[in-house]
Coordinates of C-alpha atoms and ligand atoms in Angstrom, one line a residue:
Chain A
M517 CA 0.0 0.0 0.0
R518 CA 1.5 3.3 -1.1
S519 CA -0.4 5.6 1.2
V520 CA 0.8 4.3 4.5
T521 CA -0.5 6.6 7.3
K522 CA -0.3 6.4 11.0
D523 CA -3.9 5.4 11.1
N524 CA -3.8 2.6 8.6
I525 CA -0.4 1.1 9.2
T526 CA -1.7 -1.8 11.2
E527 CA -4.0 -2.8 8.4
V528 CA -1.2 -2.4 5.9
F529 CA 0.9 -4.7 8.0
A530 CA -1.9 -7.3 8.0
A531 CA -2.3 -6.9 4.3
Y532 CA 1.3 -7.8 3.6
F533 CA 0.8 -11.3 4.9
G534 CA 1.0 -14.2 2.4
D535 CA -2.0 -16.4 1.9
D536 CA -0.7 -19.7 3.1
T537 CA 0.9 -18.5 6.4
D538 CA 0.4 -20.4 9.6
P539 CA -2.8 -19.0 11.2
R540 CA -1.4 -18.8 14.7
T541 CA 1.8 -17.1 13.6
R542 CA -0.3 -14.6 11.7
E543 CA -2.5 -14.0 14.7
L544 CA 0.5 -13.5 17.0
L545 CA 2.4 -11.1 14.6
I546 CA -0.7 -9.0 13.8
A547 CA -1.5 -8.7 17.5
L548 CA 2.1 -7.8 18.2
A549 CA 2.1 -5.1 15.5
Q550 CA -1.3 -3.8 16.7
H551 CA -0.1 -3.4 20.3
V552 CA 3.2 -1.9 19.3
H553 CA 1.4 0.5 17.0
D554 CA -1.1 1.4 19.7
F555 CA 1.7 1.9 22.2
C556 CA 3.4 4.4 19.8
R557 CA 0.2 6.2 19.0
E558 CA -1.1 6.4 22.5
T559 CA 2.1 7.8 23.9
N560 CA 2.9 9.8 20.8
L561 CA 6.4 8.2 21.1
T562 CA 9.2 10.5 19.9
H563 CA 12.2 9.6 17.8
D564 CA 14.5 10.1 20.9
E565 CA 12.3 7.8 23.0
W566 CA 12.2 5.2 20.2
R567 CA 16.1 5.4 19.9
K568 CA 16.5 5.1 23.6
G569 CA 14.2 2.0 23.7
L570 CA 16.3 0.4 20.9
E571 CA 19.5 1.2 22.7
F572 CA 18.1 -0.6 25.8
L573 CA 17.4 -3.7 23.7
E574 CA 21.0 -3.5 22.2
W575 CA 22.4 -3.2 25.7
A576 CA 20.3 -6.2 26.9
G577 CA 21.7 -8.2 23.9
R578 CA 25.3 -7.3 24.8
I579 CA 25.1 -8.5 28.4
T580 CA 23.0 -11.6 27.7
S581 CA 25.2 -14.7 28.0
P582 CA 24.5 -18.4 28.8
E583 CA 24.8 -17.4 32.5
R584 CA 22.6 -14.3 32.3
N585 CA 19.5 -13.6 30.2
E586 CA 18.5 -9.9 30.4
F587 CA 15.5 -10.5 28.1
V588 CA 14.0 -13.0 30.4
L589 CA 14.7 -10.6 33.3
L590 CA 13.0 -7.8 31.3
S591 CA 10.0 -10.0 30.8
D592 CA 10.0 -10.8 34.5
V593 CA 10.1 -7.2 35.8
L594 CA 7.4 -6.2 33.3
G595 CA 5.1 -8.9 34.7
M596 CA 5.0 -10.7 31.3
S597 CA 6.5 -13.9 32.6
S598 CA 4.1 -14.0 35.5
L599 CA 1.2 -13.2 33.3
V600 CA 2.0 -16.1 30.9
D601 CA 2.3 -18.3 34.0
M602 CA -1.0 -17.2 35.4
Q603 CA -3.0 -17.6 32.2
H604 CA -1.9 -21.2 32.0
S605 CA -2.5 -22.0 35.6
V606 CA -5.5 -24.3 36.3
D607 CA -8.1 -23.4 38.9
G608 CA -8.0 -26.1 41.6
A609 CA -4.4 -26.9 41.0
T610 CA -1.4 -25.2 42.7
S611 CA -0.6 -21.9 41.0
S612 CA 2.4 -21.8 38.8
S613 CA 5.1 -19.2 39.3
V614 CA 8.2 -17.9 37.5
L615 CA 11.0 -20.4 36.7
G616 CA 13.8 -17.9 37.0
P617 CA 17.3 -18.3 35.6
F618 CA 18.8 -20.6 38.3
H619 CA 17.5 -24.0 37.6
V620 CA 20.2 -26.6 36.8
S621 CA 19.7 -29.4 34.3
N622 CA 21.1 -32.2 36.3
P623 CA 20.2 -31.8 40.0
P624 CA 21.6 -34.5 42.4
P625 CA 19.1 -37.1 43.7
L626 CA 17.6 -36.3 47.1
A627 CA 15.8 -39.1 49.0
V628 CA 12.5 -38.4 50.7
G629 CA 13.6 -37.1 54.2
G630 CA 17.0 -36.1 52.8
D631 CA 18.9 -33.0 53.6
M632 CA 20.0 -30.0 51.5
K633 CA 21.3 -27.8 54.5
R634 CA 24.6 -29.6 54.9
D635 CA 27.1 -27.4 56.8
F636 CA 25.4 -24.1 56.0
E637 CA 24.6 -21.7 58.9
G638 CA 21.1 -21.2 60.1
E639 CA 18.0 -22.7 61.6
V640 CA 16.8 -26.0 60.1
L641 CA 13.7 -25.8 57.9
L642 CA 11.7 -29.0 57.5
V643 CA 9.6 -28.9 54.3
E644 CA 7.0 -31.6 53.5
G645 CA 3.8 -32.2 51.7
T646 CA 1.9 -34.4 49.4
V647 CA 1.6 -34.4 45.6
R648 CA -2.1 -34.7 44.8
D649 CA -4.5 -34.6 41.9
M650 CA -7.3 -32.1 41.7
D651 CA -9.7 -34.5 43.5
G652 CA -7.3 -34.7 46.5
N653 CA -5.9 -38.2 45.7
P654 CA -2.2 -38.7 46.2
I655 CA -0.1 -39.0 43.0
P656 CA 2.6 -41.7 43.8
H657 CA 6.2 -41.2 42.7
A658 CA 6.0 -37.7 41.2
K659 CA 9.4 -36.2 40.4
I660 CA 10.1 -33.0 42.4
D661 CA 13.0 -30.8 41.3
I662 CA 13.8 -28.4 44.2
W663 CA 16.3 -25.4 44.3
Q664 CA 16.9 -22.3 46.4
T665 CA 19.5 -19.8 47.5
A666 CA 22.1 -20.4 50.1
P667 CA 21.8 -18.3 53.3
N668 CA 24.1 -15.7 51.6
G669 CA 21.4 -15.0 49.0
M670 CA 23.2 -16.7 46.1
Y671 CA 22.3 -19.7 44.0
S672 CA 25.2 -22.2 43.5
S673 CA 25.7 -21.0 39.9
Q674 CA 26.4 -17.5 41.2
D675 CA 28.6 -18.4 44.0
P676 CA 32.2 -19.6 43.7
D677 CA 32.1 -20.8 47.3
Q678 CA 29.3 -23.3 46.7
D679 CA 29.6 -26.5 44.6
L680 CA 27.3 -26.4 41.6
H681 CA 24.8 -28.8 43.2
S682 CA 24.4 -27.2 46.6
F683 CA 20.8 -26.4 47.4
H684 CA 19.6 -28.3 44.3
G685 CA 17.9 -31.7 44.6
L686 CA 15.7 -34.1 42.6
M687 CA 13.3 -36.1 44.7
T688 CA 10.9 -38.9 43.8
A689 CA 7.8 -38.7 46.1
D690 CA 6.9 -42.0 47.8
A691 CA 4.0 -44.3 47.0
D692 CA 1.6 -42.0 49.0
G693 CA 2.8 -38.9 47.2
R694 CA 4.7 -37.7 50.2
Y695 CA 7.8 -35.6 49.8
A696 CA 10.0 -34.2 52.7
F697 CA 13.4 -32.7 53.2
T698 CA 15.4 -30.5 55.5
T699 CA 17.2 -27.3 54.4
V700 CA 17.9 -23.8 55.7
R701 CA 15.4 -21.0 55.0
P702 CA 16.2 -19.4 51.6
V703 CA 16.7 -15.6 51.8
S704 CA 15.2 -12.6 50.0
Y705 CA 17.5 -11.6 47.1
T706 CA 17.9 -9.0 44.4
V707 CA 17.7 -9.6 40.7
P708 CA 20.7 -8.4 38.8
D709 CA 20.3 -4.6 38.5
D710 CA 23.6 -3.6 36.8
G711 CA 22.1 -3.7 33.3
P712 CA 19.2 -2.1 31.4
V713 CA 16.6 -3.8 33.6
G714 CA 18.2 -2.2 36.6
E715 CA 17.9 1.2 34.8
I716 CA 14.2 0.6 34.3
L717 CA 13.7 -0.4 38.0
R718 CA 15.5 2.8 39.1
A719 CA 13.6 4.9 36.6
A720 CA 10.4 3.4 38.1
G721 CA 11.5 4.0 41.7
R722 CA 11.3 0.2 42.2
H723 CA 13.6 -2.0 44.2
P724 CA 15.1 -5.2 42.8
W725 CA 14.1 -7.6 45.6
R726 CA 12.3 -10.9 45.6
P727 CA 10.9 -12.4 48.7
S728 CA 12.4 -15.6 50.0
H729 CA 11.2 -18.7 48.1
L730 CA 11.9 -22.3 47.3
H731 CA 11.5 -23.3 43.6
Y732 CA 9.8 -26.5 42.5
I733 CA 9.2 -28.3 39.2
V734 CA 6.8 -31.1 39.8
S735 CA 6.1 -33.7 37.1
S736 CA 4.2 -37.0 36.7
P737 CA 3.0 -38.9 33.7
G738 CA -0.6 -37.9 32.8
Y739 CA -0.3 -34.5 34.6
R740 CA 0.8 -31.0 33.6
T741 CA 4.2 -30.1 34.8
L742 CA 4.0 -27.5 37.5
V743 CA 6.7 -24.8 37.8
T744 CA 6.1 -23.0 41.1
E745 CA 7.6 -21.5 44.3
V746 CA 6.6 -21.4 48.0
F747 CA 7.0 -18.2 50.0
P748 CA 7.1 -17.7 53.8
D749 CA 4.2 -15.5 55.0
D750 CA 6.5 -13.1 57.0
D751 CA 8.8 -11.9 54.2
P752 CA 9.0 -8.1 53.9
Y753 CA 9.0 -8.3 50.1
L754 CA 5.9 -10.5 49.8
D755 CA 3.7 -7.6 48.7
Q756 CA 6.2 -6.2 46.2
D757 CA 8.0 -9.1 44.5
T758 CA 9.9 -7.3 41.7
V759 CA 9.0 -10.2 39.3
F760 CA 5.3 -10.5 40.4
G761 CA 5.7 -14.2 41.4
V762 CA 3.6 -14.3 44.6
R763 CA 0.2 -15.9 44.5
D764 CA -2.1 -16.3 47.5
D765 CA -1.9 -20.1 47.5
L766 CA 1.9 -20.1 47.5
V767 CA 2.3 -18.2 50.7
M768 CA 2.8 -20.5 53.7
H769 CA 3.3 -20.2 57.4
Y770 CA 6.7 -21.5 58.4
V771 CA 5.8 -22.9 61.9
P772 CA 8.4 -22.6 64.7
Q773 CA 9.0 -25.9 66.5
P774 CA 10.5 -26.2 70.0
A775 CA 14.0 -27.6 70.7
G776 CA 14.0 -31.3 71.1
S777 CA 10.9 -32.0 68.9
F778 CA 12.7 -32.9 65.6
P779 CA 11.0 -36.0 64.2
D780 CA 12.3 -39.4 63.1
G781 CA 12.6 -40.5 59.5
F782 CA 14.9 -37.7 58.3
A783 CA 18.6 -37.8 57.3
L784 CA 19.1 -35.3 60.2
S785 CA 17.0 -37.2 62.8
G786 CA 19.0 -37.4 66.0
Q787 CA 21.3 -34.5 65.0
V788 CA 18.9 -31.6 65.4
T789 CA 18.5 -30.6 69.0
E790 CA 17.7 -26.9 68.7
A791 CA 14.5 -25.2 67.6
Y792 CA 13.5 -25.5 63.9
S793 CA 10.7 -24.5 61.6
R794 CA 8.3 -26.6 59.6
V795 CA 6.3 -25.9 56.5
D796 CA 3.6 -28.0 54.9
F797 CA 3.1 -27.4 51.2
D798 CA 1.0 -29.7 49.1
L799 CA 1.5 -29.7 45.4
V800 CA -1.7 -30.2 43.3
L801 CA -1.3 -31.2 39.7
A802 CA -3.8 -30.6 36.9
P803 CA -4.4 -33.3 34.4
E804 CA -2.5 -33.2 31.1
E805 CA -4.1 -31.2 28.3
T806 CA -5.6 -33.5 25.7
Chain B
M1215 CA 0.5 -6.7 46.0
R1216 CA 0.4 -10.3 47.1
S1217 CA -2.6 -11.4 45.1
V1218 CA -1.3 -10.8 41.6
T1219 CA -3.8 -12.1 39.1
K1220 CA -3.9 -12.0 35.3
D1221 CA -6.5 -9.3 35.5
N1222 CA -4.9 -7.0 38.0
I1223 CA -1.2 -7.3 37.0
T1224 CA -1.2 -4.1 35.0
E1225 CA -2.5 -2.2 38.0
V1226 CA 0.0 -3.9 40.3
F1227 CA 2.8 -2.9 37.9
A1228 CA 1.6 0.8 38.1
A1229 CA 1.3 0.6 41.9
Y1230 CA 5.0 -0.4 42.2
F1231 CA 6.1 3.0 40.9
G1232 CA 7.8 5.3 43.3
D1233 CA 6.3 8.7 44.0
D1234 CA 8.9 11.0 42.6
T1235 CA 9.5 9.3 39.3
D1236 CA 9.6 11.3 36.0
P1237 CA 6.0 11.5 34.8
R1238 CA 6.9 10.8 31.1
T1239 CA 9.0 7.7 32.0
R1240 CA 6.1 6.5 34.2
E1241 CA 3.6 7.1 31.3
L1242 CA 5.8 5.2 28.9
L1243 CA 6.5 2.3 31.1
I1244 CA 2.9 1.9 32.2
A1245 CA 1.7 2.1 28.6
L1246 CA 4.4 -0.5 27.6
A1247 CA 3.3 -2.9 30.4
Q1248 CA -0.4 -2.4 29.5
H1249 CA 0.2 -3.2 25.8
V1250 CA 2.5 -6.1 26.6
H1251 CA 0.0 -7.5 29.0
D1252 CA -2.9 -7.0 26.6
F1253 CA -1.0 -8.8 23.9
C1254 CA -0.4 -11.8 26.2
R1255 CA -4.0 -11.9 27.3
E1256 CA -5.6 -11.4 23.9
T1257 CA -3.5 -14.1 22.3
N1258 CA -3.5 -16.3 25.4
L1259 CA 0.3 -16.5 24.7
T1260 CA 1.7 -19.9 25.7
H1261 CA 5.0 -20.7 27.5
D1262 CA 6.4 -22.1 24.3
E1263 CA 5.5 -19.0 22.3
W1264 CA 6.9 -16.7 25.0
R1265 CA 10.2 -18.7 25.0
K1266 CA 10.4 -18.5 21.2
G1267 CA 9.9 -14.7 21.3
L1268 CA 12.7 -14.4 23.9
E1269 CA 15.0 -16.6 21.8
F1270 CA 14.3 -14.2 18.8
L1271 CA 15.4 -11.2 20.9
E1272 CA 18.5 -13.1 22.1
W1273 CA 19.3 -14.0 18.5
A1274 CA 18.8 -10.3 17.4
G1275 CA 21.2 -9.4 20.2
R1276 CA 23.9 -11.8 19.1
I1277 CA 23.9 -10.6 15.4
T1278 CA 23.7 -6.9 16.2
S1279 CA 27.0 -5.1 15.7
P1280 CA 28.2 -1.6 14.9
E1281 CA 27.5 -2.5 11.2
R1282 CA 24.2 -4.2 11.6
N1283 CA 21.3 -3.4 14.0
E1284 CA 18.7 -6.1 14.0
F1285 CA 16.6 -4.3 16.6
V1286 CA 16.2 -1.3 14.3
L1287 CA 15.4 -3.7 11.4
L1288 CA 12.8 -5.4 13.6
S1289 CA 11.2 -2.0 14.3
D1290 CA 11.3 -1.2 10.6
V1291 CA 9.6 -4.4 9.4
L1292 CA 7.0 -4.1 12.2
G1293 CA 6.1 -0.6 10.9
M1294 CA 7.2 0.9 14.2
S1295 CA 9.9 3.1 12.8
S1296 CA 7.6 4.5 10.1
L1297 CA 4.8 5.1 12.6
V1298 CA 7.1 7.1 14.8
D1299 CA 8.2 9.0 11.7
M1300 CA 4.7 9.7 10.6
Q1301 CA 3.4 10.9 13.9
H1302 CA 6.1 13.5 14.0
S1303 CA 5.6 14.6 10.4
V1304 CA 4.0 18.0 10.0
D1305 CA 1.1 18.6 7.7
G1306 CA 2.2 20.9 4.9
A1307 CA 5.9 19.9 5.2
T1308 CA 7.5 17.1 3.2
S1309 CA 6.8 13.8 4.9
S1310 CA 9.6 12.2 6.8
S1311 CA 10.6 8.6 6.2
V1312 CA 12.9 6.0 7.6
L1313 CA 16.6 6.8 8.1
G1314 CA 17.8 3.2 7.6
P1315 CA 21.2 2.0 8.7
F1316 CA 23.4 3.3 5.8
H1317 CA 23.9 6.9 6.6
V1318 CA 27.6 7.9 7.1
S1319 CA 28.7 10.5 9.6
N1320 CA 31.2 12.4 7.3
P1321 CA 29.8 12.6 3.8
P1322 CA 32.1 14.3 1.2
P1323 CA 31.0 17.8 0.1
L1324 CA 29.0 17.9 -3.1
A1325 CA 28.6 21.3 -4.9
V1326 CA 25.2 22.3 -6.3
G1327 CA 25.2 20.8 -9.8
G1328 CA 27.9 18.2 -8.7
D1329 CA 28.0 14.6 -9.7
M1330 CA 27.7 11.3 -7.7
K1331 CA 27.5 8.9 -10.6
R1332 CA 31.2 9.0 -11.5
D1333 CA 32.2 5.9 -13.5
F1334 CA 29.2 3.7 -12.5
E1335 CA 27.2 2.1 -15.2
G1336 CA 23.7 3.3 -16.1
E1337 CA 21.6 6.2 -17.3
V1338 CA 22.2 9.6 -15.8
L1339 CA 19.6 10.9 -13.4
L1340 CA 19.4 14.6 -12.8
V1341 CA 17.9 15.4 -9.4
E1342 CA 16.9 19.0 -8.5
G1343 CA 14.6 21.0 -6.4
T1344 CA 14.2 23.8 -3.9
V1345 CA 14.2 23.8 -0.1
R1346 CA 11.2 25.8 1.0
D1347 CA 9.3 26.8 4.1
M1348 CA 5.7 25.9 4.6
D1349 CA 4.6 29.2 3.0
G1350 CA 6.5 28.3 -0.2
N1351 CA 9.4 30.7 0.4
P1352 CA 12.9 29.4 -0.5
I1353 CA 15.2 28.6 2.5
P1354 CA 18.7 29.7 1.5
H1355 CA 21.8 27.5 2.2
A1356 CA 20.1 24.5 3.8
K1357 CA 22.4 21.5 4.3
I1358 CA 21.3 18.4 2.3
D1359 CA 22.9 15.1 3.2
I1360 CA 22.2 12.7 0.3
W1361 CA 22.9 8.9 0.0
Q1362 CA 21.8 6.0 -2.1
T1363 CA 22.8 2.5 -3.4
A1364 CA 25.2 1.9 -6.2
P1365 CA 23.6 0.2 -9.3
N1366 CA 24.5 -3.2 -7.8
G1367 CA 22.1 -2.5 -5.0
M1368 CA 24.7 -2.0 -2.3
Y1369 CA 25.5 1.0 -0.2
S1370 CA 29.2 1.8 0.0
S1371 CA 29.5 0.5 3.5
Q1372 CA 28.3 -2.9 2.3
D1373 CA 30.4 -3.1 -0.8
P1374 CA 34.2 -3.8 -0.7
D1375 CA 34.3 -2.6 -4.4
Q1376 CA 33.1 1.0 -3.6
D1377 CA 35.1 3.5 -1.6
L1378 CA 33.3 4.5 1.6
H1379 CA 32.1 7.8 0.2
S1380 CA 30.7 6.7 -3.1
F1381 CA 27.0 7.7 -3.5
H1382 CA 27.2 9.9 -0.4
G1383 CA 27.3 13.7 -0.6
L1384 CA 26.7 16.8 1.6
M1385 CA 25.3 19.7 -0.4
T1386 CA 24.6 23.3 0.7
A1387 CA 21.7 24.7 -1.3
D1388 CA 22.3 28.0 -3.0
A1389 CA 20.9 31.4 -2.0
D1390 CA 17.6 30.6 -3.7
G1391 CA 17.3 27.3 -1.9
R1392 CA 18.1 25.3 -5.0
Y1393 CA 19.9 22.0 -4.9
A1394 CA 20.8 19.8 -7.9
F1395 CA 23.1 16.9 -8.7
T1396 CA 23.6 14.1 -11.1
T1397 CA 23.7 10.4 -10.2
V1398 CA 22.5 7.1 -11.4
R1399 CA 19.1 5.7 -10.5
P1400 CA 19.4 3.8 -7.2
V1401 CA 17.9 0.3 -7.4
S1402 CA 15.4 -1.7 -5.3
Y1403 CA 17.2 -3.8 -2.7
T1404 CA 16.5 -6.3 0.1
V1405 CA 16.9 -5.7 3.8
P1406 CA 19.2 -8.3 5.5
D1407 CA 17.1 -11.5 5.8
D1408 CA 19.5 -14.0 7.2
G1409 CA 18.6 -13.3 10.9
P1410 CA 15.5 -13.4 13.1
V1411 CA 13.9 -10.6 11.1
G1412 CA 14.3 -12.7 8.0
E1413 CA 12.5 -15.5 9.8
I1414 CA 9.6 -13.2 10.7
L1415 CA 9.4 -12.1 7.0
R1416 CA 9.3 -15.7 5.8
A1417 CA 6.8 -16.7 8.5
A1418 CA 4.6 -13.9 7.3
G1419 CA 5.0 -14.8 3.6
R1420 CA 6.6 -11.4 3.0
H1421 CA 9.5 -10.4 0.8
P1422 CA 12.4 -8.4 2.0
W1423 CA 12.4 -5.7 -0.8
R1424 CA 12.5 -2.0 -0.6
P1425 CA 11.6 0.2 -3.7
S1426 CA 14.4 2.3 -5.2
H1427 CA 15.0 5.5 -3.2
L1428 CA 17.3 8.4 -2.5
H1429 CA 17.9 9.3 1.2
Y1430 CA 18.0 12.9 2.4
I1431 CA 18.6 14.6 5.7
V1432 CA 17.8 18.3 5.3
S1433 CA 18.6 20.8 8.0
S1434 CA 18.6 24.6 8.4
P1435 CA 18.6 26.8 11.6
G1436 CA 15.1 27.5 12.7
Y1437 CA 13.6 24.5 11.0
R1438 CA 13.0 20.9 12.0
T1439 CA 15.5 18.5 10.5
L1440 CA 13.8 16.4 7.8
V1441 CA 14.8 12.8 7.3
T1442 CA 13.2 11.5 4.1
E1443 CA 13.4 9.5 0.9
V1444 CA 12.3 10.0 -2.7
F1445 CA 10.9 7.1 -4.7
P1446 CA 10.3 6.7 -8.5
D1447 CA 6.7 6.2 -9.4
D1448 CA 7.4 3.1 -11.6
D1449 CA 9.1 0.9 -8.9
P1450 CA 7.5 -2.6 -8.6
Y1451 CA 7.9 -2.6 -4.8
L1452 CA 6.2 0.8 -4.2
D1453 CA 3.1 -0.7 -2.9
Q1454 CA 4.8 -3.2 -0.6
D1455 CA 7.9 -1.5 0.8
T1456 CA 9.0 -4.0 3.5
V1457 CA 9.8 -1.2 5.9
F1458 CA 6.6 0.9 5.2
G1459 CA 8.6 4.0 4.1
V1460 CA 6.5 5.1 1.1
R1461 CA 4.3 8.2 1.5
D1462 CA 2.3 9.7 -1.4
D1463 CA 4.2 13.0 -1.5
L1464 CA 7.6 11.2 -1.7
V1465 CA 6.7 9.3 -4.9
M1466 CA 7.9 11.3 -8.0
H1467 CA 7.9 10.8 -11.7
Y1468 CA 11.4 10.4 -13.1
V1469 CA 10.9 12.1 -16.5
P1470 CA 12.8 10.7 -19.5
Q1471 CA 14.7 13.4 -21.4
P1472 CA 15.9 13.0 -25.1
A1473 CA 19.5 12.7 -26.1
G1474 CA 21.2 16.0 -26.6
S1475 CA 19.1 17.9 -24.1
F1476 CA 21.4 17.8 -21.1
P1477 CA 21.5 21.3 -19.5
D1478 CA 24.3 23.7 -18.7
G1479 CA 25.4 24.3 -15.1
F1480 CA 26.3 20.8 -14.1
A1481 CA 29.6 19.1 -13.5
L1482 CA 28.6 16.7 -16.3
S1483 CA 27.5 19.4 -18.7
G1484 CA 29.0 18.8 -22.2
Q1485 CA 29.7 15.1 -21.3
V1486 CA 26.2 13.7 -21.4
T1487 CA 25.1 13.1 -25.0
E1488 CA 22.6 10.3 -24.5
A1489 CA 19.1 10.2 -23.0
Y1490 CA 18.8 10.9 -19.3
S1491 CA 16.1 11.2 -16.7
R1492 CA 15.1 14.2 -14.5
V1493 CA 13.3 14.4 -11.2
D1494 CA 12.1 17.5 -9.4
F1495 CA 11.8 17.1 -5.7
D1496 CA 11.2 20.1 -3.5
L1497 CA 11.9 19.8 0.2
V1498 CA 9.5 21.6 2.5
L1499 CA 10.7 22.2 6.1
A1500 CA 8.5 22.7 9.1
P1501 CA 9.5 25.4 11.7
E1502 CA 11.4 24.2 14.7
E1503 CA 9.3 23.2 17.7
T1504 CA 9.3 25.9 20.4
Ligands
CU2449 CU1 -2.2 -2.8 23.1
FE2450 FE1 14.7 -17.7 42.7
FE2451 FE1 18.0 2.8 1.8

């Protein structure tokens, strides 16, 4: 179309499509153009602002590496990652939440009742629960991939003082769907804010903090894989997670337990004499989409 | 906000803003989040699609270099660059059009009546016109930065066989606002399509062609700088410029002239005996914003 105008450019964009293009690709690209165009029109975006936006993307490209993905982080702080999570969550199942960049591909096995705390400082946290279907029935032998920060706020991949597998574990729930382990309470931490995403956070007057959380990926044949997190209900950043990951059903009370009450059946049984905390977090899986 | 949902996430995003943030930054970031969120909701974007989009941005980052900016190209083929141009064009002035990536920062001087064709193959094209204000009065001594492809479809920076300054020139219009030069007709060319933008074009069933054009940047104290292009009215890609750069008032008839009629007053006068073409293209500048 020769007479492209600011009012018809979205239609012109749509008219450029070939006839036998994939309908979903077409839908996504036209919706993308529509929202990009509407954004420009609504804000009357200037050349300088446009250039600045492109420079941000270039900067994000330059600092993205196999260890750090600034585009994922951008999606996270804009709430896009959480929104995609939420719109594919199933009512009645545990809410999903952001995966984040710190999952490792080959976590070490962790037995039911096993320990991830090892020699790290801090109070013992006992985490346990049952993997269930949406009718409340236990799902036996689900795989649960678990990871968290060390007490210093760093994941093993960020921290030269931890071995790569510390605070990562892959558990197989038992025949009754039960999982359980000991660890130390993960701490609140900041997302990397020395790149363009940090600039955005500062420009918005926002902090880079996430509340304390344990990450889970739960999978079992016949069920949707659940990527989620659990948060303690006393974290100061719970109401302003910078990546929008908190959902009501993922906030749990970590219950203080008196000294001398540590139960049997754990790798640490007989070794924990002081006070500890305990959190119960059931994982409810939705059936696989058919 | 603890209870982030897919319906309230845009409000939660807005509520995260600090009090003393720049109002325009706030407006832009909230509008960005709103349109990103609406895009995700409207398309019910899946995790796989989200991941694929992020991989496209990572790929664009990897192939962006000082010589090639895939983010600008993405903006171009989405129509975003043209839309920003159009919404800052002024009615009654010459339309602006895309800058593109091939401008050089130190073009060689080109006298009024000078030549850019040199020894290149092809019919001579005589380009002339007057720089005017919106009341039709000539603007004396405006600076006109001109660049185009060689007949092989390449800009000098892309082509090891051209020197860096070939088909680039910086002219100062005369006291009557007149500019004029000889060249060879630039050719239609394709934008780089071996990266993620090329994938998008192929997925959309679109070609990567731009119609033939001459680029101009026109500036004079007291006026808005004009970035524009002129297109011949017989180009096959005029109705489907892949970067949406064509505007009605930028399409001109390149008028064939008989052999023996080449005028005086040009560097090539006395040397052009064969037929040539002539295009008249006035450049109308809007007053500077105050
Ligand atoms: Cu929108
Ligand atoms: Fe995390
Ligand atoms: Fe060009």
